[in-house]
Coordinates of C-alpha atoms and ligand atoms in Angstrom, one line a residue:
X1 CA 66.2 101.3 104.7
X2 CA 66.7 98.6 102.1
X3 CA 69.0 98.0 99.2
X4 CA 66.0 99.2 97.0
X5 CA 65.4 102.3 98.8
X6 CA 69.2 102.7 98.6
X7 CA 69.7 102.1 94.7
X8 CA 66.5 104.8 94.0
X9 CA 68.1 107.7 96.6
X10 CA 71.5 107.2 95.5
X11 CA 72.7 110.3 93.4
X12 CA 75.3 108.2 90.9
X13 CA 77.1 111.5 90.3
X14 CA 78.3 111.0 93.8
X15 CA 79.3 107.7 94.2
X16 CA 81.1 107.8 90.6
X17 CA 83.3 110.7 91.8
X18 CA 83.8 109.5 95.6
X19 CA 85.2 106.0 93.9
X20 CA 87.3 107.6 91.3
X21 CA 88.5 109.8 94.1
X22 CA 90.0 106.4 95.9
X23 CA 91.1 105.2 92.4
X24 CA 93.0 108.5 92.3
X25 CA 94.3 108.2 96.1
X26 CA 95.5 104.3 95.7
X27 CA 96.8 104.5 91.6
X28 CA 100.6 105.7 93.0
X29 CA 101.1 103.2 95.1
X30 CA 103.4 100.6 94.1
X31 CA 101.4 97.4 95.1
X32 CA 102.1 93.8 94.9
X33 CA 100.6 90.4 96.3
X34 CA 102.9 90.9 99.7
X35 CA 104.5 94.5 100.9
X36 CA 103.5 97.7 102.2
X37 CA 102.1 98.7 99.3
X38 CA 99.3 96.3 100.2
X39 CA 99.6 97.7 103.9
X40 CA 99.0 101.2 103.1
X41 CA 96.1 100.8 100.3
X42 CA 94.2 98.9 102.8
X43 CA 95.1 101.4 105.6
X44 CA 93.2 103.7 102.9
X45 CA 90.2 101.6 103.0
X46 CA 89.9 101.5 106.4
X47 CA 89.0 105.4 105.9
X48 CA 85.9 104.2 104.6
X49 CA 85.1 100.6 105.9
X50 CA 86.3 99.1 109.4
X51 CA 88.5 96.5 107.7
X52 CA 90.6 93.7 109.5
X53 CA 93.9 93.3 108.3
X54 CA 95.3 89.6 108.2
X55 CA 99.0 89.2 108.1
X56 CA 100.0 85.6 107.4
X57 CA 103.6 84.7 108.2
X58 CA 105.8 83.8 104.9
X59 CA 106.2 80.1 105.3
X60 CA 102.6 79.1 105.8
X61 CA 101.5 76.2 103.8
X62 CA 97.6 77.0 102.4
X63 CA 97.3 73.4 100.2
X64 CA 99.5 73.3 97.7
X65 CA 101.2 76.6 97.9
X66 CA 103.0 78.1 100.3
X67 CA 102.9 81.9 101.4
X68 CA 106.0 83.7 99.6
X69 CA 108.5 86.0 100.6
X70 CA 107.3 89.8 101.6
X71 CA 108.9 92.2 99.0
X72 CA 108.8 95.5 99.5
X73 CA 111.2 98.3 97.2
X74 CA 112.0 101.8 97.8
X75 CA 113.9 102.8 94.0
X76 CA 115.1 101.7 91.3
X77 CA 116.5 103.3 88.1
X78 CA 118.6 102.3 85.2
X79 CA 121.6 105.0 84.6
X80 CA 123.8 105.7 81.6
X81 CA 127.4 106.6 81.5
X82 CA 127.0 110.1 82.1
X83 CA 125.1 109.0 85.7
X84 CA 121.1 110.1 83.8
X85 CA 118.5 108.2 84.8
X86 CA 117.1 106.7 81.6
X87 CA 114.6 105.0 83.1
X88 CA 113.3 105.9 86.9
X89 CA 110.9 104.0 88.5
X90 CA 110.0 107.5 90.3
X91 CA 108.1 107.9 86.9
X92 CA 106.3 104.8 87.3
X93 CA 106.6 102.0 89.3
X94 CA 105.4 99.7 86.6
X95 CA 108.9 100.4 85.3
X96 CA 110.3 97.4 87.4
X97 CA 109.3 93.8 86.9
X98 CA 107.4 93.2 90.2
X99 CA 109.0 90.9 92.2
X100 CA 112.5 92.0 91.6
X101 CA 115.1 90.9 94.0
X102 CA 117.8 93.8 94.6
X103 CA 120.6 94.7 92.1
X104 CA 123.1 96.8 92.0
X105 CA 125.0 96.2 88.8
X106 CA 127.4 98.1 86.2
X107 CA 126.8 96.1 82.6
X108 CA 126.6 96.5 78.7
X109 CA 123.3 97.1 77.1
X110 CA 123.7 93.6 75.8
X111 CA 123.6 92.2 79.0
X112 CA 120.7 94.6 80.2
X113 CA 118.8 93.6 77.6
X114 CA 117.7 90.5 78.7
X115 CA 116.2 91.8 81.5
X116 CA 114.3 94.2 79.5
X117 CA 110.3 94.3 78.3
X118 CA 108.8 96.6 76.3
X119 CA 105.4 96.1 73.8
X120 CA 106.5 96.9 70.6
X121 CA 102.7 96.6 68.7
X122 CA 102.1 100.1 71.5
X123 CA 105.3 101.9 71.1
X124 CA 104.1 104.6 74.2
X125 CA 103.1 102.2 76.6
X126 CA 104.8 100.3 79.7
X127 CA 104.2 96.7 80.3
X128 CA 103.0 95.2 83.8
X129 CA 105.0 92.0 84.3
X130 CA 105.5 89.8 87.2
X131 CA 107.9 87.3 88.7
X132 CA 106.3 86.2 92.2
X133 CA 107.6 82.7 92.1
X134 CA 110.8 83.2 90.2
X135 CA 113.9 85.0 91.7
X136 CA 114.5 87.2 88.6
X137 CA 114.8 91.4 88.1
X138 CA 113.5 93.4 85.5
X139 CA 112.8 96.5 84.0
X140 CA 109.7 97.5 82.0
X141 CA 109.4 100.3 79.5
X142 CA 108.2 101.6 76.3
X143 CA 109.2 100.5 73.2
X144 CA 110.3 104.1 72.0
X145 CA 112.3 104.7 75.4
X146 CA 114.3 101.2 74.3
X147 CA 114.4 102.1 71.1
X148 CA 117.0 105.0 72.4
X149 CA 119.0 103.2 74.1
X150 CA 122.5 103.9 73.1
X151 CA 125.5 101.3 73.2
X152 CA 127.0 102.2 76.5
X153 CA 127.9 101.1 80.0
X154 CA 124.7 101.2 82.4
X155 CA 124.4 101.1 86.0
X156 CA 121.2 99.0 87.2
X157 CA 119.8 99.6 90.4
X158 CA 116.5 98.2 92.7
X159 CA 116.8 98.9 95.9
X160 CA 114.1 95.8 96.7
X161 CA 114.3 93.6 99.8
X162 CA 112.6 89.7 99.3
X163 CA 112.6 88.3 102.9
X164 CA 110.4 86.7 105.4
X165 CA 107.5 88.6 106.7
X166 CA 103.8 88.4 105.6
X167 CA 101.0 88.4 103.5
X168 CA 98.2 90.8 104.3
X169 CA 94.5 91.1 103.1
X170 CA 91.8 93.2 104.5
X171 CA 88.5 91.0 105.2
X172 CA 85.0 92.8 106.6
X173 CA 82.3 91.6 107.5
X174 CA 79.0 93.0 107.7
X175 CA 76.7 91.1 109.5
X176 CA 73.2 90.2 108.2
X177 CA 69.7 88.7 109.7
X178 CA 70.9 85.3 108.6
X179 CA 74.3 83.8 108.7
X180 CA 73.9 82.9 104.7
X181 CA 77.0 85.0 103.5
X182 CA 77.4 86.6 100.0
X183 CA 80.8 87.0 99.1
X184 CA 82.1 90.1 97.6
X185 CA 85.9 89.5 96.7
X186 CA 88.4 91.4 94.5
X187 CA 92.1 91.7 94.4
X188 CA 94.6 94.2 95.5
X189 CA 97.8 93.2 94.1
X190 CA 98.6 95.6 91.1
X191 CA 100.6 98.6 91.1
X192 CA 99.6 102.2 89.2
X193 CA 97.1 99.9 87.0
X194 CA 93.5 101.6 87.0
X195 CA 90.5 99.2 85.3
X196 CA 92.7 95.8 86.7
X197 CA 92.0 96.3 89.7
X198 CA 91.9 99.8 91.3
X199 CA 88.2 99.9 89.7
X200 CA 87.3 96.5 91.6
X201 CA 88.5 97.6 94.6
X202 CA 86.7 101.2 94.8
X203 CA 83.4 99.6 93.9
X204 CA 84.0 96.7 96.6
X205 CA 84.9 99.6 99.0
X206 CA 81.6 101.6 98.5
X207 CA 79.5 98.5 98.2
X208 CA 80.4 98.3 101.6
X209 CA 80.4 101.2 103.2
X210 CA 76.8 101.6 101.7
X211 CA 75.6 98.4 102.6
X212 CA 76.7 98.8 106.5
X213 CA 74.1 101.9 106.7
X214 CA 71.4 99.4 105.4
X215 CA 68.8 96.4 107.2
X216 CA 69.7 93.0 105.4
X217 CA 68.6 89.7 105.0
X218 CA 72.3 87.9 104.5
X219 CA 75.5 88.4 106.0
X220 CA 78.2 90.3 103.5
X221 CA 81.8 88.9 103.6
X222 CA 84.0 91.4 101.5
X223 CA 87.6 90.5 100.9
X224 CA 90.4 92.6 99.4
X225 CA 93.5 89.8 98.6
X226 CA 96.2 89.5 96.6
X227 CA 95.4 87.7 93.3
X228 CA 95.4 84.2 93.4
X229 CA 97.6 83.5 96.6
X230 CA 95.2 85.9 98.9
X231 CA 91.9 83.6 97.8
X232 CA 94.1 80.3 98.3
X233 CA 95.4 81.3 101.6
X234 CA 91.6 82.8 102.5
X235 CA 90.4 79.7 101.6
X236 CA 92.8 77.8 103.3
X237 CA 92.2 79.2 106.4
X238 CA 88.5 79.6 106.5
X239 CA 88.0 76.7 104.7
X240 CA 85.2 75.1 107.8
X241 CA 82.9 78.4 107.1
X242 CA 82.9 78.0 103.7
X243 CA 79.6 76.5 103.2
X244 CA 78.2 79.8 104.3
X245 CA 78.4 81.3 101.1
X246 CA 75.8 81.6 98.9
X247 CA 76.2 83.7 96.8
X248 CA 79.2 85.7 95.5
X249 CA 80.8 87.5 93.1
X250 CA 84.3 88.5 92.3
X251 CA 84.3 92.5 90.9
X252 CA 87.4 93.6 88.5
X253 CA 87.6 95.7 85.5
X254 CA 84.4 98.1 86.2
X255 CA 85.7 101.1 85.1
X256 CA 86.1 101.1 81.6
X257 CA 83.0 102.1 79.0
X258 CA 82.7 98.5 77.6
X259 CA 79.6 96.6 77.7
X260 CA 79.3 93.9 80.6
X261 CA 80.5 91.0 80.7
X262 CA 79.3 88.2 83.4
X263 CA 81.3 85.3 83.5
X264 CA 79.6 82.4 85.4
X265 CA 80.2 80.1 87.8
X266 CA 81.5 76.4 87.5
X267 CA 77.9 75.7 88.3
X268 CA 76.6 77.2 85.8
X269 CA 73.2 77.7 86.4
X270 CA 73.6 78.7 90.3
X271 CA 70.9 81.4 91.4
X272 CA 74.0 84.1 91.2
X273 CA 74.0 83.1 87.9
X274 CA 70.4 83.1 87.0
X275 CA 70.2 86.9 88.7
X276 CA 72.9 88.9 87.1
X277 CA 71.8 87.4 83.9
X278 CA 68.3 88.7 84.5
X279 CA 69.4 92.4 85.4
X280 CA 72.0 92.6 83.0
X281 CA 68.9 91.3 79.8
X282 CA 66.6 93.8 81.7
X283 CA 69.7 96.9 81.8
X284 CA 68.9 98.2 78.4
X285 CA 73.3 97.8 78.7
X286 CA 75.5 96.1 76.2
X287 CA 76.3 92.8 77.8
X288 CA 77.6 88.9 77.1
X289 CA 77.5 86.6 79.6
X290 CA 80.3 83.9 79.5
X291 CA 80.8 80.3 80.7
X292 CA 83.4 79.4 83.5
X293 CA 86.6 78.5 82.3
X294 CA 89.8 77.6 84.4
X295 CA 91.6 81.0 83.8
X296 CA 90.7 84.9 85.2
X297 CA 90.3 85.8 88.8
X298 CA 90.1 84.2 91.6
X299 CA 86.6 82.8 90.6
X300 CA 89.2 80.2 89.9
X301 CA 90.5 79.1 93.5
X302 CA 86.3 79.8 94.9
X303 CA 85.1 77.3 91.9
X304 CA 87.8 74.8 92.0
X305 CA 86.2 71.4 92.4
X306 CA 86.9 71.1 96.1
X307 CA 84.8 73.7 96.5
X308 CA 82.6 74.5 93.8
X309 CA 81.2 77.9 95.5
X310 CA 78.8 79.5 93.5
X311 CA 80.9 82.9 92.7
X312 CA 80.7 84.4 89.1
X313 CA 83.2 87.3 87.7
X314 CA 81.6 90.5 87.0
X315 CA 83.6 92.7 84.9
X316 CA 82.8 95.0 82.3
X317 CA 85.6 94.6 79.2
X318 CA 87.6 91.3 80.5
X319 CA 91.0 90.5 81.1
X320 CA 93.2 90.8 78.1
X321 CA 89.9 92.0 76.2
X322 CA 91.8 95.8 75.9
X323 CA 95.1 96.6 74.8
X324 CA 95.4 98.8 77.5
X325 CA 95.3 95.5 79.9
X326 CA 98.5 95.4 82.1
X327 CA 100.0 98.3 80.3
X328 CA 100.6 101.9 81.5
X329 CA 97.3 102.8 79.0
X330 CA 95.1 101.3 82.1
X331 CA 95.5 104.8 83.5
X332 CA 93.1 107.1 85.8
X333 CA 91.9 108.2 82.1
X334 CA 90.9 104.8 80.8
X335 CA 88.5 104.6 84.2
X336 CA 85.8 107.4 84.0
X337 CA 83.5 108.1 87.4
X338 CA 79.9 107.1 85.6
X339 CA 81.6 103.5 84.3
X340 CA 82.1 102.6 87.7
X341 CA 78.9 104.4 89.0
X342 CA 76.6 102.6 86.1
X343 CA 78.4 99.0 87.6
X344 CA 78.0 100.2 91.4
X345 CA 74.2 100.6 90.0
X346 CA 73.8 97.5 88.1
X347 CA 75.4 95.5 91.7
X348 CA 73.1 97.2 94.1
X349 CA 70.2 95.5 91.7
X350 CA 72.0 92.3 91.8
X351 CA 71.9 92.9 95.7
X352 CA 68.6 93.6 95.5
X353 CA 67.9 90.5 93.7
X354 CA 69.5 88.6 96.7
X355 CA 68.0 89.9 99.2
X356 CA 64.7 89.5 98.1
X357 CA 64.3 86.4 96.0
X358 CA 61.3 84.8 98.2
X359 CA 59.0 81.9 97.2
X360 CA 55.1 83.4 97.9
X361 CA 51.6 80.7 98.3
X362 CA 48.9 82.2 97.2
X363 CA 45.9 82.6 99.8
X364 CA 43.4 82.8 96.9
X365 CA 44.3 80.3 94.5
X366 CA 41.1 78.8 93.1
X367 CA 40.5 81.2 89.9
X368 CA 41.9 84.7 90.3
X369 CA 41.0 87.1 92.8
X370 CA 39.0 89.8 92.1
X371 CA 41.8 92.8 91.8
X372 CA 39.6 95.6 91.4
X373 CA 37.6 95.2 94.7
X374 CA 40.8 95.7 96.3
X375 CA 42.1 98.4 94.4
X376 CA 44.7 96.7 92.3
X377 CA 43.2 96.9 89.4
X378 CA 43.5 100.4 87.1
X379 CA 39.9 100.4 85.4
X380 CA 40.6 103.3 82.9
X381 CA 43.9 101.6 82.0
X382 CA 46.2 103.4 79.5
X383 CA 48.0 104.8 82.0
X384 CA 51.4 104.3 81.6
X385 CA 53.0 101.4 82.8
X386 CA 49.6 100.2 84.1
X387 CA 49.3 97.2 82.2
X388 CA 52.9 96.0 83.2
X389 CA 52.2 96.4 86.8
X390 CA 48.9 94.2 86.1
X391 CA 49.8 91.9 84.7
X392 CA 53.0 91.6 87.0
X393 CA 50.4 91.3 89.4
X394 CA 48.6 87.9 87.4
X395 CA 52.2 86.7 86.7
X396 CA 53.0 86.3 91.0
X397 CA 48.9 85.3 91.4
X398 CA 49.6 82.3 89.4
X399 CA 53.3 81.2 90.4
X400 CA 52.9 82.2 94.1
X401 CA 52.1 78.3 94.4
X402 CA 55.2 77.8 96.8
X403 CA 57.6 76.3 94.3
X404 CA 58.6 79.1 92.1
X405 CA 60.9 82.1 93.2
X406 CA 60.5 86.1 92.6
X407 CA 63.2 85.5 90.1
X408 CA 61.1 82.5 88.5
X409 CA 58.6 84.9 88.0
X410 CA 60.4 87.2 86.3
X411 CA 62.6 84.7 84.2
X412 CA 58.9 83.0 82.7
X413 CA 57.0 86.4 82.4
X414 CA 60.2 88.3 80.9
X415 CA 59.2 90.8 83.2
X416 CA 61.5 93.2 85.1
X417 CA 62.2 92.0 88.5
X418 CA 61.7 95.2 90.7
X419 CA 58.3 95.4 88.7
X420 CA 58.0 91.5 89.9
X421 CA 58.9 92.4 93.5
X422 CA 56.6 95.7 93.8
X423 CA 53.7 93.3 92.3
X424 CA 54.5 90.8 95.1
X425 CA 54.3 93.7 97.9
X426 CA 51.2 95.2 96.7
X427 CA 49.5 91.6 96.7
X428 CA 50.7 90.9 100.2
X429 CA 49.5 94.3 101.6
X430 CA 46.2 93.1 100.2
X431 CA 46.3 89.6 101.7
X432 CA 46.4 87.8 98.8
X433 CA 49.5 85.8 99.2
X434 CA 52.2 85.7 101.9
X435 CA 55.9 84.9 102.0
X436 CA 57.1 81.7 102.4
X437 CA 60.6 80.4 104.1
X438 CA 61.7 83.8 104.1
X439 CA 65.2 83.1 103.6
Ligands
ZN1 ZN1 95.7 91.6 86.4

């Protein structure tokens, strides 16, 4: 089977409910960029893919940074007087500042205060802060819950722990006919936060699993690392079989109903480029495509000028495009099973893409062939679609030449690439052209 026999038998209901059902298995745990909240989500991966776990040792020096201290917390609350929990990170573990070295503390609200944040402009809503390279503790909450905070003596506890130990990521590889990787990368570092990145990480997950079952051209290198520090210690350490790569994209923030949003790579025009812009024009979906900038994902650290690797971001609304971004509002209802389905769809054609971008020659290239001898060509005509898969068929008789790609094609004819691709089969049953450098 190949990845277009797999996008056409898929049933999307499926794979939309079997993602959000790992959304809904990883959104309690209380994740950060080192821990065992890390350890466990990936454990829960490993139900579905055979991922290796990497634990680098705190201490190791990947270029200019240097792998932080593990933390890892079991509680934390903040009680009044009377010995109530007025806030509980039982309730939420984006309630603590992530990060936070221990505390055990009796102080005025004055002095509490300045370790609290809340969003005032969303009254309801929790904020997601972070304080990986700052030895600092925090408590996050809603503005309403601060707003009842009464004058009085409070006792602040995290029971955290910030101490040697490791960093872990989960890498799998899936190997292909040709060592060419695509890289599929996305990062595992946020607590109960849904769209950023629990919705990256499910469609990584099944992209994978799927894939494995499949007969493909490249080799597939998924990695699930903490945000930037995972793809600088990755690249750090892998940094002699980077040239490998391809193609790849980084997935975050495919759960949410917004249109698509594709942001490039440094290159700009790289062939990973070139294809998700082609699906996404011939989706029928909403969609912008943006130019690299210096800021996001970790598109940052795969495009940074040492390496220049063509990776784009694909995301659906981007970061800090939703109020609900790194708040409590990015919650198991702002993700819905079909958002994530519709992107796991819109990937596998991407995939597709990949996999079968081949240059052609043409075997009858003085004047055109003739098409209806050989049963190509529809006579009666008017059927639908007909004329489309005709002149598909002229478009790759002309450009099968040896210097223009199945994408070419469909890029000049403004013709849908699967349409492109079936043309391209049909006329090398027939003999008319034939493959070249299959790569
Ligand atoms: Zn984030």
């Amino acid at each position: 089977m190949n990845l277009y026999d797999l996008r056409d038998s898929i049933d999307n209901n499926d794979v939309g409910k079997e993602m959000y059902g790992l959304i809904e298995e990883l959104y309690p745990i209380c994740r950060s960029i080192t821990g065992n909240g890390a350890r466990q989500s990936l454990d829960i991966l490993k139900k579905h893919i055979p991922l290796t776990i990497q634990e680098i040792p705190t201490g190791t020096q990947v270029f200019d940074w240097t792998v932080p201290k593990e933390w890892n917390i079991k509680d934390a609350c903040i009680k009044n007087s009377k010995g109530d929990k007025v806030i509980d990170f039982q309730d939420s573990n984006l309630h603590v500042v992530n990060y936070s070295v221990p505390i055990r503390k009796e102080m005025t609200l004055a002095e509490l205060k300045d370790h609290l944040h809340t969003i005032p402009e969303y009254p309801d809503w929790i904020p997601y802060r972070t304080s990986y390279y700052k030895e600092t503790w925090g408590f996050c909450l809603s503005h309403n819950q601060f707003l009842k905070l009464e004058d009085d003596d409070y006792e602040v506890l995290i029971d955290s722990s910030l101490k040697d130990g490791h960093l872990a990521y989960g890498e799998y590889y899936l190997s292909g006919r040709n060592g060419d990787e695509i890289l599929i990368s996305c990062h595992i570092c946020h607590p109960s936060l849904s769209n950023d990145n629990l919705s990256g990480i499910a469609v990584s997950t099944f992209l994978a699993k799927y894939l494995s079952s499949l007969s493909l051209k490249f080799s597939y290198r998924f990695l699930f690392i903490p945000g930037t520090i995972g793809s600088i210690t990755w690249l750090s350490l892998n940094e002699s079989n980077v040239s490998k790569i391809k193609h790849g994209l980084v997935l975050a923030c495919v759960g949410d109903s917004g249109r698509y949003t594709y942001k490039k790579s440094r290159l700009g025009n790289a062939e990973i480029d070139r294809i998700v812009m082609n699906i996404l024009k011939h989706s029928g979906e909403e969609n912008k495509a943006i130019d690299f900038s210096p800021y996001g994902y970790d598109e940052r650290q795969y495009c940074s000028p040492g390496f220049n690797l063509p990776v784009g971001c694909f995301m659906r609304t981007p970061y800090g495009e939703y109020p609900e971004y790194h708040t409590s509002a990015d919650n198991l209802d702002f993700v819905q099973p079909g958002y994530l389905a519709a992107s796991f769809s819109i990937l596998l054609s991407i995939l597709s893409v990949i996999e079968s971008n081949d240059r052609y020659l043409s075997l009858n290239s003085k004047c055109e062939p003739q098409l209806g001898r050989r049963g190509l060509y529809d006579h009666l005509g008017g059927k639908a679609g007909s004329k489309a898969r005709q002149l598909a068929m002229l478009w790759v008789l002309n450009l099968s030449d040896g210097n223009h790609t199945l994408l070419d094609i469909s890029d000049r004819s403004g013709l849908d690439f699967s349409l492109i691709k079936n043309a391209a089969d049909s006329l090398t049953d027939s003999g008319l052209i034939t493959v070249m450098d299959k790569r």
